[in-house]
Structures are given as C-alpha cells and as structure tokens.
Coordinates of C-alpha atoms and ligand atoms in Angstrom, one line a residue:
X1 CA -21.4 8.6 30.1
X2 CA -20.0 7.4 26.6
X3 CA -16.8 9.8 26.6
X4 CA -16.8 9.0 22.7
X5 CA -20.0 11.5 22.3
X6 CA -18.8 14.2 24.1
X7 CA -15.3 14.5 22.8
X8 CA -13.7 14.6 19.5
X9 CA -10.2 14.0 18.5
X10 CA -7.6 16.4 16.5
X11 CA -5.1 14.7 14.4
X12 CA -2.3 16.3 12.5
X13 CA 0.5 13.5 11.4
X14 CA 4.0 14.1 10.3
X15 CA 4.9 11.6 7.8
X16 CA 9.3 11.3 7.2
X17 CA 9.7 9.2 3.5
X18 CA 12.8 7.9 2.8
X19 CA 13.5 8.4 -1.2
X20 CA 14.8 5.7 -3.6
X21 CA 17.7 7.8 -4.6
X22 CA 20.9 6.0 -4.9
X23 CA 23.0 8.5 -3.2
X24 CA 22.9 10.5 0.0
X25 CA 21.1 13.9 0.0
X26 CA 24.6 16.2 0.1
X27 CA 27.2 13.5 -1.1
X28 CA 27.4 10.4 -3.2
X29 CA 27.8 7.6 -0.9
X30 CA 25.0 5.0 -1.4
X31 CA 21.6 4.9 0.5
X32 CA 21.9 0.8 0.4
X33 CA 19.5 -0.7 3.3
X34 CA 21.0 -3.1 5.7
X35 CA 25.1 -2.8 4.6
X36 CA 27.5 -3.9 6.7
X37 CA 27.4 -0.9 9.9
X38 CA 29.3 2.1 9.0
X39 CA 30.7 1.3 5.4
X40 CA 28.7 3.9 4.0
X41 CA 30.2 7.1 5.0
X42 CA 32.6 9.9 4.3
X43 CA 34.1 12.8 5.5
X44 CA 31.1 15.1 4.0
X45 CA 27.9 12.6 6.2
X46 CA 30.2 12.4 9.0
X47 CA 30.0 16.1 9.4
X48 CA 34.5 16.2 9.7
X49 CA 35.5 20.2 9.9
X50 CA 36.0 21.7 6.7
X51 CA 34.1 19.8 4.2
X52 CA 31.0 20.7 2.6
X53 CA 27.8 19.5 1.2
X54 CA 26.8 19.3 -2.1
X55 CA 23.0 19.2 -3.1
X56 CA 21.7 15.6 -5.0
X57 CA 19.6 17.3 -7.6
X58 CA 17.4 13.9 -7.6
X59 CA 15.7 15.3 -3.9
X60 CA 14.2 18.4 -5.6
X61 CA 13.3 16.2 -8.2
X62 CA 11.5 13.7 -5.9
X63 CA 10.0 16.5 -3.8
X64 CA 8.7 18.0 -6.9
X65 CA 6.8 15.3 -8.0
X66 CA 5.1 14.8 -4.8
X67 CA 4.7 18.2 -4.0
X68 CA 2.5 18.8 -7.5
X69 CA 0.8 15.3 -6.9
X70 CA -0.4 17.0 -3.6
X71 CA -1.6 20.2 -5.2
X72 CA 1.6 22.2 -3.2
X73 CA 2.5 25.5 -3.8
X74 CA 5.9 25.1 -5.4
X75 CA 8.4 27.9 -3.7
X76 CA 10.6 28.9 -6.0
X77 CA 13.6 29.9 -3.7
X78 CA 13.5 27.3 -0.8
X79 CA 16.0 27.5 1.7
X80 CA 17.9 24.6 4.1
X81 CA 18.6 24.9 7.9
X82 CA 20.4 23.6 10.5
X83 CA 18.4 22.0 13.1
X84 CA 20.5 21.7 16.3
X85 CA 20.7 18.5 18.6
X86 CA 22.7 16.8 20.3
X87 CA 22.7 12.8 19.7
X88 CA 25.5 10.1 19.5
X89 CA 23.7 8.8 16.5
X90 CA 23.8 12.5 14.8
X91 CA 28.0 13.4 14.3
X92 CA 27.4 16.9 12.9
X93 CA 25.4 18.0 15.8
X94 CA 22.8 19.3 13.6
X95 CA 20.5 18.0 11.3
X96 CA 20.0 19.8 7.3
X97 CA 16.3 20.3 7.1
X98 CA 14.0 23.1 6.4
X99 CA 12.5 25.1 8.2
X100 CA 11.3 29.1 7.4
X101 CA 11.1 28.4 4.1
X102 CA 10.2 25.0 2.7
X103 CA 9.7 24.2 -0.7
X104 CA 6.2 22.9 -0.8
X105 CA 3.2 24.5 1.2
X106 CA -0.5 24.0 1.3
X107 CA -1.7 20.8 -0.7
X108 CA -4.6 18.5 0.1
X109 CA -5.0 15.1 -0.1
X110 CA -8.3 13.4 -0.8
X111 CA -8.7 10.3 1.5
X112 CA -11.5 7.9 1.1
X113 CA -13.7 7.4 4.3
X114 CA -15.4 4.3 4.8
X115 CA -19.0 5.6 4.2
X116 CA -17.4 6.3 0.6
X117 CA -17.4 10.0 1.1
X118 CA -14.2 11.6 -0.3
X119 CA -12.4 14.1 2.7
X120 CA -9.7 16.3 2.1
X121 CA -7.2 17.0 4.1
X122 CA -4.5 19.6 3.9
X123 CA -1.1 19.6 4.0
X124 CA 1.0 22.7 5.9
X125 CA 4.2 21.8 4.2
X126 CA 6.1 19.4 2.5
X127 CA 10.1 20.0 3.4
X128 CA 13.6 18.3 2.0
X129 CA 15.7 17.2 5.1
X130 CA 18.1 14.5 5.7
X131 CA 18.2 11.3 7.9
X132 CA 20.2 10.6 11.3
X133 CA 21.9 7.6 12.4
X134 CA 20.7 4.4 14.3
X135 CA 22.0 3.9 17.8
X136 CA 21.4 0.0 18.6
X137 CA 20.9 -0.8 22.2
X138 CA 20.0 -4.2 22.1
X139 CA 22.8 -6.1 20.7
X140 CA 26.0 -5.6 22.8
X141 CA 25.9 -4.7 26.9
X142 CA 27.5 -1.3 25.3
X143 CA 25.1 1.1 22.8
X144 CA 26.1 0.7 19.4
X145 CA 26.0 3.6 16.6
X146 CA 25.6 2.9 12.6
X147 CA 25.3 6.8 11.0
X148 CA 25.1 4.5 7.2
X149 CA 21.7 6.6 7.3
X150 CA 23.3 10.0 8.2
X151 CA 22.5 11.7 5.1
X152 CA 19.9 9.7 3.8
X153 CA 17.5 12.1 1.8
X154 CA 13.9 12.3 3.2
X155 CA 11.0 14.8 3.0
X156 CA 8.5 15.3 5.7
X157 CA 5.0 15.7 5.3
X158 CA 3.1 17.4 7.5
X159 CA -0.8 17.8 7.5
X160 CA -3.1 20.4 9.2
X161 CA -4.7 19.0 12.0
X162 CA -7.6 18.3 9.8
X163 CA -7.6 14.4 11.2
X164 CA -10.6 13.3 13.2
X165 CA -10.0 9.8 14.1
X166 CA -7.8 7.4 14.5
X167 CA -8.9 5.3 11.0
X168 CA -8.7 8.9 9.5
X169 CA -5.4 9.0 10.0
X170 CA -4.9 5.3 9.1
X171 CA -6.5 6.4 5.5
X172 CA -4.4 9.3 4.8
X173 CA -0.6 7.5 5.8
X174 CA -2.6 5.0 3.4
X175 CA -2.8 6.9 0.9
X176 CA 0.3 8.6 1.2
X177 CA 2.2 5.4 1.0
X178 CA -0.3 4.8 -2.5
X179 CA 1.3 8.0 -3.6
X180 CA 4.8 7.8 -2.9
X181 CA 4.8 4.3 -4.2
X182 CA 3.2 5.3 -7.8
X183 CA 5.5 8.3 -7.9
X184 CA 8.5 6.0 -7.4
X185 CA 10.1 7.9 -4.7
X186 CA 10.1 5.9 -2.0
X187 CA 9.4 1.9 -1.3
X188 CA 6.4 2.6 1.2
X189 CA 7.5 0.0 3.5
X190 CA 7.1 1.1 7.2
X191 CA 8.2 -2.1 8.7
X192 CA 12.0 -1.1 7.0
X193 CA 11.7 2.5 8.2
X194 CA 10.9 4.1 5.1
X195 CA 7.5 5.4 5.9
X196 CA 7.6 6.9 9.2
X197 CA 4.7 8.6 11.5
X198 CA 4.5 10.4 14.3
X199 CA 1.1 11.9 15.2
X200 CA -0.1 15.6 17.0
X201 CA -3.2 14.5 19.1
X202 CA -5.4 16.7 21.0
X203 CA -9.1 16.1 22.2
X204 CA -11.9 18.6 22.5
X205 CA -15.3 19.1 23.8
X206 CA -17.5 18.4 20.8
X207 CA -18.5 21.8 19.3
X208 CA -15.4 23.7 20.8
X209 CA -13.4 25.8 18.0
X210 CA -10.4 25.6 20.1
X211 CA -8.0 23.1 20.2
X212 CA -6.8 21.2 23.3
X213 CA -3.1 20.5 24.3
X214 CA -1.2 18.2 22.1
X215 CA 1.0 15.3 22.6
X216 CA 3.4 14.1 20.2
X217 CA 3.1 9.8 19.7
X218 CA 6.3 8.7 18.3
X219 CA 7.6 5.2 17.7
X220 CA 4.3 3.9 15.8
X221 CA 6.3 1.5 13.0
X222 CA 3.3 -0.2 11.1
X223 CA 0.1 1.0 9.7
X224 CA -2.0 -1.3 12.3
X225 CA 0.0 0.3 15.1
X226 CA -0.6 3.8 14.4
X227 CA -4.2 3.3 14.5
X228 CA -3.9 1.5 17.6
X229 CA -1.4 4.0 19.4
X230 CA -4.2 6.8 18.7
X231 CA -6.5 5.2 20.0
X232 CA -5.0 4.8 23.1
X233 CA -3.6 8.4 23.5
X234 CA -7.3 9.8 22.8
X235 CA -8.8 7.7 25.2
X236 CA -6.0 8.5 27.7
X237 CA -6.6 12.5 27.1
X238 CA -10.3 12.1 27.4
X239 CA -10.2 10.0 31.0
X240 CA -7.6 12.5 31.9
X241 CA -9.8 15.3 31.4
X242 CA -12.6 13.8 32.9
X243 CA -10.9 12.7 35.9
X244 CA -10.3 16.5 36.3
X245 CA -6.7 16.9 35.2
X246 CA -5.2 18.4 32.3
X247 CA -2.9 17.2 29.6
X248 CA 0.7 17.8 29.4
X249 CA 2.3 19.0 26.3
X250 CA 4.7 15.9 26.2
X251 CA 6.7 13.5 23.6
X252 CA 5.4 10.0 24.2
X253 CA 6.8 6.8 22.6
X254 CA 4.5 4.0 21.4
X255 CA 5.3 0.6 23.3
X256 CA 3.3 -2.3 20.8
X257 CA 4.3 -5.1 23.1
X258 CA 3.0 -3.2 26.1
X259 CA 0.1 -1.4 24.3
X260 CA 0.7 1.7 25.9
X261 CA 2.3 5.2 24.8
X262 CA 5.4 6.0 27.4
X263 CA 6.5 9.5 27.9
X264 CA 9.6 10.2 26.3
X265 CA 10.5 13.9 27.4
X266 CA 8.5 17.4 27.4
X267 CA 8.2 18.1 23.8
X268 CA 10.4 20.6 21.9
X269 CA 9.4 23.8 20.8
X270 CA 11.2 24.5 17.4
X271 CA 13.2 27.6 18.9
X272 CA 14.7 24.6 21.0
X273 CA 16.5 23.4 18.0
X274 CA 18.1 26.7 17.3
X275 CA 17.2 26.5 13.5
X276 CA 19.4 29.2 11.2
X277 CA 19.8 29.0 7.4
X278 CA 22.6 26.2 6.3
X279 CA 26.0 28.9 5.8
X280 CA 26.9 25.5 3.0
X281 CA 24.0 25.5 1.0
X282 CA 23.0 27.6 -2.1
X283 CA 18.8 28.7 -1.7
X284 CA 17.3 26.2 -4.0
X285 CA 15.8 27.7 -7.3
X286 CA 13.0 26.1 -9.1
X287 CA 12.1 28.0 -11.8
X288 CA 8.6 27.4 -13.9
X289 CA 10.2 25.5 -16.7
X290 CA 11.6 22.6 -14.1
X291 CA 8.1 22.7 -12.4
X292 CA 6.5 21.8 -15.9
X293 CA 9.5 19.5 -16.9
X294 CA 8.3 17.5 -13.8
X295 CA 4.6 17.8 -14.0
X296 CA 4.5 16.5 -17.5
X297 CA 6.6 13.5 -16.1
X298 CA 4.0 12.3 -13.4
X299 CA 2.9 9.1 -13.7
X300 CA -0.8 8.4 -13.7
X301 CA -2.1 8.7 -10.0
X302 CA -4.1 5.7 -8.4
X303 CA -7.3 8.0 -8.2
X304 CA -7.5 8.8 -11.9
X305 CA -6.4 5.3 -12.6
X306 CA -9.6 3.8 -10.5
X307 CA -12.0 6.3 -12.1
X308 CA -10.8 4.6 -15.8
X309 CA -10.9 1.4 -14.4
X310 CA -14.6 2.4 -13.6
X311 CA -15.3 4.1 -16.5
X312 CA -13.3 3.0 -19.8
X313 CA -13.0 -0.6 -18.1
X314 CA -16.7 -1.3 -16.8
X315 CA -15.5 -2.5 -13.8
X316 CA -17.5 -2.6 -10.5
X317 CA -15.8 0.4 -8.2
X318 CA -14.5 -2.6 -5.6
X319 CA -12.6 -4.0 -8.0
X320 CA -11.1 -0.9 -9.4
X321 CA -10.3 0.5 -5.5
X322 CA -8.7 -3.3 -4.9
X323 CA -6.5 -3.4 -8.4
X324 CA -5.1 0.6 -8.2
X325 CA -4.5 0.0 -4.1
X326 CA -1.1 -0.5 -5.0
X327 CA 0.7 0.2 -8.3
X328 CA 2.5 -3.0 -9.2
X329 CA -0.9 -4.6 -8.8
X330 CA -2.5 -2.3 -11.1
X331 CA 0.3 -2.6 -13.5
X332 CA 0.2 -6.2 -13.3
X333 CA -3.8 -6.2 -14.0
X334 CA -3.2 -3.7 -17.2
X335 CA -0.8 -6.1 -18.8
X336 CA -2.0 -9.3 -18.5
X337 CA -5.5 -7.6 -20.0
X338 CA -3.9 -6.3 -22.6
X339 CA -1.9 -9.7 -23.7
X340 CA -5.3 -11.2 -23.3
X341 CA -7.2 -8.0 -25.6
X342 CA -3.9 -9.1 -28.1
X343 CA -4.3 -13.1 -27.8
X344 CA -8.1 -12.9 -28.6
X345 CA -8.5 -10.0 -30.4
X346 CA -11.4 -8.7 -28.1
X347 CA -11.9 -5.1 -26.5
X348 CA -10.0 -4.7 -23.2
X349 CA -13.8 -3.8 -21.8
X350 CA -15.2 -7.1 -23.0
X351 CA -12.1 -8.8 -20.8
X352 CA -11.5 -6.7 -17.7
X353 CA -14.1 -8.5 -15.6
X354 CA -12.4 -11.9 -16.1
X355 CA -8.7 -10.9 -15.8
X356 CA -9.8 -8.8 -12.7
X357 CA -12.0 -11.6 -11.2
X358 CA -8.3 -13.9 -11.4
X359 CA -6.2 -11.0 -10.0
X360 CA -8.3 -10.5 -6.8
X361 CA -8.7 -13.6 -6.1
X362 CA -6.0 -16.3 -7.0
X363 CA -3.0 -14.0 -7.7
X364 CA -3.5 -11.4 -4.5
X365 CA -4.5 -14.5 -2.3
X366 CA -0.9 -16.6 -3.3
X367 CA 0.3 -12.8 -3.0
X368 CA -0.9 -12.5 0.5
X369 CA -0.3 -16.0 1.5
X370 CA 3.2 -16.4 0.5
X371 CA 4.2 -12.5 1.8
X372 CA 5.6 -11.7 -2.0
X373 CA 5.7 -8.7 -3.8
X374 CA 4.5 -8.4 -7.3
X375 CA 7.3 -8.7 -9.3
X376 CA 8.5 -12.1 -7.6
X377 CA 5.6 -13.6 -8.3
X378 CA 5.7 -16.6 -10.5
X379 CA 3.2 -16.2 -13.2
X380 CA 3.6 -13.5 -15.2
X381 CA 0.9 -11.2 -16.7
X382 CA 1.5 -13.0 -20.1
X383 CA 1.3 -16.8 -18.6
X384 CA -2.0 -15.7 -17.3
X385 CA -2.9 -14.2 -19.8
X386 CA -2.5 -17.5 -21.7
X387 CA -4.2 -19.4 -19.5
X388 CA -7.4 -17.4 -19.3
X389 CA -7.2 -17.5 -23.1
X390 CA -7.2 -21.5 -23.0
X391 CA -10.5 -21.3 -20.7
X392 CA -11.9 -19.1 -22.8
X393 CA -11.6 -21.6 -26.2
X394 CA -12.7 -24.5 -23.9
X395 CA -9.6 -25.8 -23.9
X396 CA -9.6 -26.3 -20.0
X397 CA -12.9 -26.0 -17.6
X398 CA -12.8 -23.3 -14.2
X399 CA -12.3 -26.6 -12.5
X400 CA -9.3 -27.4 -14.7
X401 CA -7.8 -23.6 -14.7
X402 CA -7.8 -23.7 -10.6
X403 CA -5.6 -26.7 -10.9
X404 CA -3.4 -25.2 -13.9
X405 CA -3.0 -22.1 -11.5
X406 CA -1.3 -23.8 -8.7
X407 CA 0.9 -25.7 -11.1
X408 CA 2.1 -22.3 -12.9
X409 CA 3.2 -21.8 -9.9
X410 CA 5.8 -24.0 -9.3
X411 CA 6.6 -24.9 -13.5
X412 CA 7.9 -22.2 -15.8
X413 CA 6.3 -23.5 -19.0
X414 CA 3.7 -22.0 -20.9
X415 CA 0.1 -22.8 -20.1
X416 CA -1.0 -24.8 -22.8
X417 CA 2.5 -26.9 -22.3
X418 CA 1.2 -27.4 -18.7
X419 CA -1.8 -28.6 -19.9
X420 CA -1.0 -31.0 -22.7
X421 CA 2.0 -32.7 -20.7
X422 CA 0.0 -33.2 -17.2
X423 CA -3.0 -34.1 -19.4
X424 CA -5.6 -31.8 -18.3
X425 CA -7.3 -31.1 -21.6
X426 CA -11.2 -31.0 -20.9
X427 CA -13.0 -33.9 -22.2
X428 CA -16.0 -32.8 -24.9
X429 CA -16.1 -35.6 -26.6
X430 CA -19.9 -36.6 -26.1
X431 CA -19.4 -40.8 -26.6
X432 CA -17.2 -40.5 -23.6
X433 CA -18.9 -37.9 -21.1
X434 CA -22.6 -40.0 -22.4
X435 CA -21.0 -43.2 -21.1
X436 CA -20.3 -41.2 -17.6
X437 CA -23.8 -39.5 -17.2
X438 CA -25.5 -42.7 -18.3
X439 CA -23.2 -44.4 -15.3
X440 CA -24.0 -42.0 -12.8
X441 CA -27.6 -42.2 -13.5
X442 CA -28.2 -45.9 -13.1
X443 CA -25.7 -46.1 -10.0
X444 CA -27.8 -43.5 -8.3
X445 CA -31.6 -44.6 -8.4
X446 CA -32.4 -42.5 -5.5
X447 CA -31.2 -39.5 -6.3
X448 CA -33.0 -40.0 -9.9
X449 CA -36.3 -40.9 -8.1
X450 CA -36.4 -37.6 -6.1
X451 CA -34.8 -35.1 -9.0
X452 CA -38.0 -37.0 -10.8
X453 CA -40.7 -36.3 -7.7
X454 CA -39.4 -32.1 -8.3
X455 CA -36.1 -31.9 -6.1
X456 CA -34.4 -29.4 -8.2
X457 CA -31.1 -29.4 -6.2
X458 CA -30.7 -33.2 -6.6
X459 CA -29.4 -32.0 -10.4
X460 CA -26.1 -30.3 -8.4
X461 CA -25.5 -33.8 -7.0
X462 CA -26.0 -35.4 -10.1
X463 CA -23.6 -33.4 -12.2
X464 CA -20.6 -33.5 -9.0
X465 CA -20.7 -37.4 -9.4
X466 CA -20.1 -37.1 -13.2
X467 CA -17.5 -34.6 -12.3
X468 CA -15.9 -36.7 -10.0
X469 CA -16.1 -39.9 -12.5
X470 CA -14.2 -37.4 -15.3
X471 CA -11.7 -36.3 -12.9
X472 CA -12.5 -32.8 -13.2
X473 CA -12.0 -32.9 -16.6
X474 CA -15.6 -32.9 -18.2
X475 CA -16.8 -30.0 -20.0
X476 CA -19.2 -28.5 -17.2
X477 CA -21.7 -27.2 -20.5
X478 CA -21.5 -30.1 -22.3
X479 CA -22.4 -32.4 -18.9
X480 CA -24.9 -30.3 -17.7
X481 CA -26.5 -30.6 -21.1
X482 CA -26.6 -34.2 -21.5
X483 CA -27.9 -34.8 -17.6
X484 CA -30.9 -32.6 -18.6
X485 CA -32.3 -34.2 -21.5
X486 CA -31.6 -37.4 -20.6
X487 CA -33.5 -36.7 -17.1
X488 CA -36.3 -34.8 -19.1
X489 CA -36.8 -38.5 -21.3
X490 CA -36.8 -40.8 -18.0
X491 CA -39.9 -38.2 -17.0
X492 CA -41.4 -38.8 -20.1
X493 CA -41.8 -42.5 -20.8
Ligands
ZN1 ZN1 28.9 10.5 2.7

C-alpha cells in the first residue's frame, strides 16, 4: 500500500519576521546584526524593575503595511500581552506579544502551485511581538547568553491550516519572504534568522473532515529544509498510524545534519504561558486615516508587477515570474529598460524582451555564481543598458557583447570605452571579412564539396571557421551574407 494515497497532510505555518527598524520594539537601542554580545542593551530590554516600555511607532507602521498587503482585517484597538516563560536567554521572564487581541486577522495569500493554478491560503492573524535572546552552547564548555535581540521587533504570521503539502508550504514562506522584502520590512534572509518557520502538521485519512493530532516542527532554518523537515514528520505520522499507534501532541526540533525531527518537549498549550494584557502598554489605536495614510504608501506588489510585465511589457509569463521573484531584480530589470527606452528612443515594449533575455541569463547567473546580491553587483542597470545599445547599432556582435559582459565585470568604464580600448569593435568592413570567407573557402575543399552535393549544416562549419579567422569579431550578418552568395556562384559555374 502507497500510504501517499490514502493520507493527506494538514499544514498550518507560523512564520516570526524580524523588521528593518533601526530601534528595538519598546526602546531605542539598535537592532544591528552580529554586534559585539551584549552592547546593545539597556535597562528598559533587560527588563530591570521599574522601567518601562515605550512603543516604536515604526512596528505598527510595518505591521500595517503587511497586514493590508495580506487583505487583514485592521483592528483598530489592538492590545499587547505578557507571555510568561522562563529562559536564561529571556531576562524579563516574559515575552511582549499579542495574544486576545491582535491587530491583524483573516487575510489570504495567493500562492502559485506548480500546475500554475493560483491557491489561497488564509491567514488567522498577524501579531506585533518582540524577540528573545540567543543562548550559545557551542562556543565555551559553559552556555553563553547575548539578549542584543531582547527586544528586537517581530510580527508573526500565522496561517490556517489550509497547507496541503510539504512544497505548499515551501510556496507560501516563499512568497511571504517576496512580500516582506517588496514591503521593505524585513531582509527575508532565513539563513540570518530573519525569516523564521515553525510548522503545525497533522495527517488524515483522505476524505476525513477532521483533523488529526498535531506536532509542532521547529528549528527548520532554510527554505530547502522546511520542505524537507515536513516531509519527514508526515511520513513519520502516516507509518505511525499505520503501524497502529497514535501521534503525540509534541514539540519536535528539526536536526538537518541528522535528517530527522527530535522531540523537544510536550507542546504548550497557550494557557501555559499565562498570557494577561501588558499593565506598561497603552491599547494600540489605529484609526482609518493612518490605515489610508499607509495603504496609499504601499509599494507595487510582485503579483501586479508580473501581470504588467505580461501585459504592458509583452513579456512571456516565465520571464515576468523570474524578473518580479525578487524585488531588487525587478527593480534592476525596470531601470536598465528604461535607460535603454531613453538611449534609443524606442518603446519600453519594443526592448523588454532583450533587456530581460540579459537579466536571466548573464546577470542572475554571475548573481547566482558569485552569491551577491543585487546592489553589489558590478554592472549597473545604465552600463548595461549601454552595452545592449552598442549591440543594437552593430557596434559589437552577441559574440563580442558576451566577452564585453565579463570584462564589465571586473573594469568600471563605460561600455563603449571597454570596447574601443580592448579593441573589440566588430569588423564590417566587407574588403576585409571577403578576404576571410574567400580563405576559408579554398582551405576547406571538402567541406565546400559536400555543402555543394546539399549538406545544409556544412554552412554552420563554414561560417565558425570565418569566425574563428576574425577572432570573434566579424559581423555575423555581413559573413553569413557573403558565405551564401559566394557558395550560390561556385554552384553555378
Ligand atoms: Zn534597550
């Protein structure tokens, strides 16, 4: 028996965010990553008796903009709590967070499945809470604490259990980390901790309306691992219940270098944590004209950004779901398109297919290659701009801009500077690319002889030799040309 058929999965994820604000959610010292251990603290993060917090305004403005990118319901008097636990890495005791009444509820977020159906999946609540420390175990005999991130802002997202496979839930922290990253709230990198996942799994008999127990996976710290760690806690349920036993409501915590998911504890219930409304903290008030302050504000989300791509752009819907998968690459596509639209005076639409065809390939390949981001790469949407302009006038062949790419990116200068000091102007002057094509053809009688007796693909050969002769630098037209008729007289005495 296939289990796979039988069974079906139930996935909820709770996704934690750390924001890009500069200063702690409830006092100003700075969210820096990676400062020296404990520099960045005070009396307030430290939780010392008798001070108090004091709201960063720049959390409910974060929140905001991804609750109304989600399609939340915006409460308009949101409340913080204390959630109670004890933890050397956690001074206070307790951690801010919210709990009866957070200040986004019910949103949806549209993932795309591979079969290119769109699913939606709903969101219970989105919720402003702060971060703990970081107790280090593996530096000193001794456990060492760094509470820097006491205090960090966060919000937590939490979906229905709407989820019903492992690469759903790879799609949806996907696209959460698109969303976060166009909103500028948060960097999206997991491997840094700031995009965290921990997944609800249950299984269930394939047309059952129940839901099974759940186990809480914890600990999954990249995109490929949460995939991975699913997929083994699924397929550990399912034997489970087929070997007759039942599953434990449990915390388990995803080991990548063993593969397996380790039980941590017997999960919490929330009434373990004691939650009560924070005594220091004012409700939070939104009122409608902050709501539309921020909604007019949002940036432009990667789903309507890939249907212009497709529709004012022309281009094919791969090309538009590669270029908006990430916003610095979409950014970098817009403005290097529109430098070229500027440089030749064309439409943007006329363009798009040829600036995209260098992005997808070269640029996200060196991207890729060299693990950079966008903004540290070397050639900037303008150079390339420039140099797909100079391919365009015939200045340089395909051949010749491949080369001039991987020189842009090691020399500053402008493209055409590249190109006249290294000398790798295309040749189209016909005396000199005749001369090569009349050299090729009498040093290869053969090849003649059977392009003559109707061996079409002999004429590929033909031209590569010329090519070769030029050094890459013959115009590929003009050659091609020149090979043909002369070839057409020789058949024609
Ligand atoms: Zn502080």
């Amino acid at each position: 028996m296939n289990p796979d058929t039988h069974f079906e999965p139930v996935i909820g994820l709770e996704v934690h965010a750390q924001l890009l604000t500069a200063s702690k959610a409830f006092c100003s010292c700075s969210t820096e990553f990676g400062s020296e251990p404990n520099s960045n603290v005070c009396p307030v993060c430290l939780g010392m008796p008798g001070t108090l917090p004091v709201l960063n305004v720049n959390l409910v403005e974060f929140i905001l903009r991804m609750g109304l990118a989600t399609e939340c319901n915006i409460t308009t008097r949101s409340v913080f709590a204390r959630k109670n636990y004890f933890y050397p890495d956690l001074p206070k005791g307790y951690q801010i967070s919210q709990f009866e009444l957070p200040i986004c509820t019910g949103g949806r977020v549209n993932i795309i499945l591979d079969d290119g159906n769109t699913k939606s999946i709903g969101l219970t609540r989105i919720h402003m809470e702060e971060d703990a420390g970081k107790s280090i175990h593996d530096v000193d005999v001794d456990t060492l604490v760094d509470v820097n991130r006491c205090g960090v802002p966060l919000i937590e997202i939490v979906s229905e259990p709407d989820l019903r496979s492992p690469r759903e839930a790879y799609l949806f922290l996907t696209k959460i980390k698109q969303l976060v990253t166009y909103l500028g709230i948060c960097d999206g990198n997991m491997e840094e901790g700031s995009l965290r996942c921990d997944a609800n799994v249950s299984v269930r008999k394939k047309g059952e309306t129940k839901f099974g127990t759940k186990t809480e996976v914890k600990n999954m710290n990249s995109f490929r691992y949460v995939e991975r760690a699913l997929e083994y806690e699924i397929n550990r349920q399912i034997q489970l219940i087929i070997d007759g036993g039942t599953v434990r409501q449990e915390t388990l915590l995803w080991d990548a270098n063993l593969g397996v998911a380790l039980a941590m504890r017997s999960k919490e219930e929330a009434h373990d944590y004691r939650y009560f409304p924070d005594p220091d903290l004012v409700p939070v008030l939104v009122d409608e004209k902050w709501i539309q302050r921020v909604r007019s504000g949002l940036p432009e989300l990667p789903t309507p950004r890939r249907d212009r791509f497709v529709s004012s752009l022309g281009l094919p819907p791969y090309d538009a779901d590669v270029l908006t998968a990430e916003k610095e690459i979409a950014d970098y596509f817009e403005a290097a398109l529109a430098d070229l639209a500027k440089r030749t005076g064309k439409e943007t639409r006329d363009l798009a297919k040829q600036v995209s065809n260098w992005v997808m390939t070269d640029v996200l390949r060196v991207i890729s290659e060299k693990k950079l981001t966008m903004d540290a790469f070397p050639i900037t949407p303008s150079r390339l701009a420039g140099m797909i302009r100079l391919i365009m006038d015939g200045t340089i062949s395909g051949t010749i801009a491949k080369e001039l790419f991987e020189q842009m990116l090691t020399l500053d200068d402008d493209p055409a500077e590249i190109v006249r000091s290294r000398g790798l102007v295309q040749v189209s002057d016909t005396g000199i690319l005749e001369k090569a094509v009349d050299e090729i053809l009498s040093a290869s009688p053969e090849q003649v002889a059977k392009y003559l007796g109707g061996n079409e693909k002999v004429f590929g050969f033909l031209v590569g030799e010329a090519m070769k002769k030029l050094k890459g630098k013959g115009n590929p037209r003009v050659i091609n040309d020149l090979l043909r008729s002369k070839l057409t007289a020789l058949r024609q005495p």
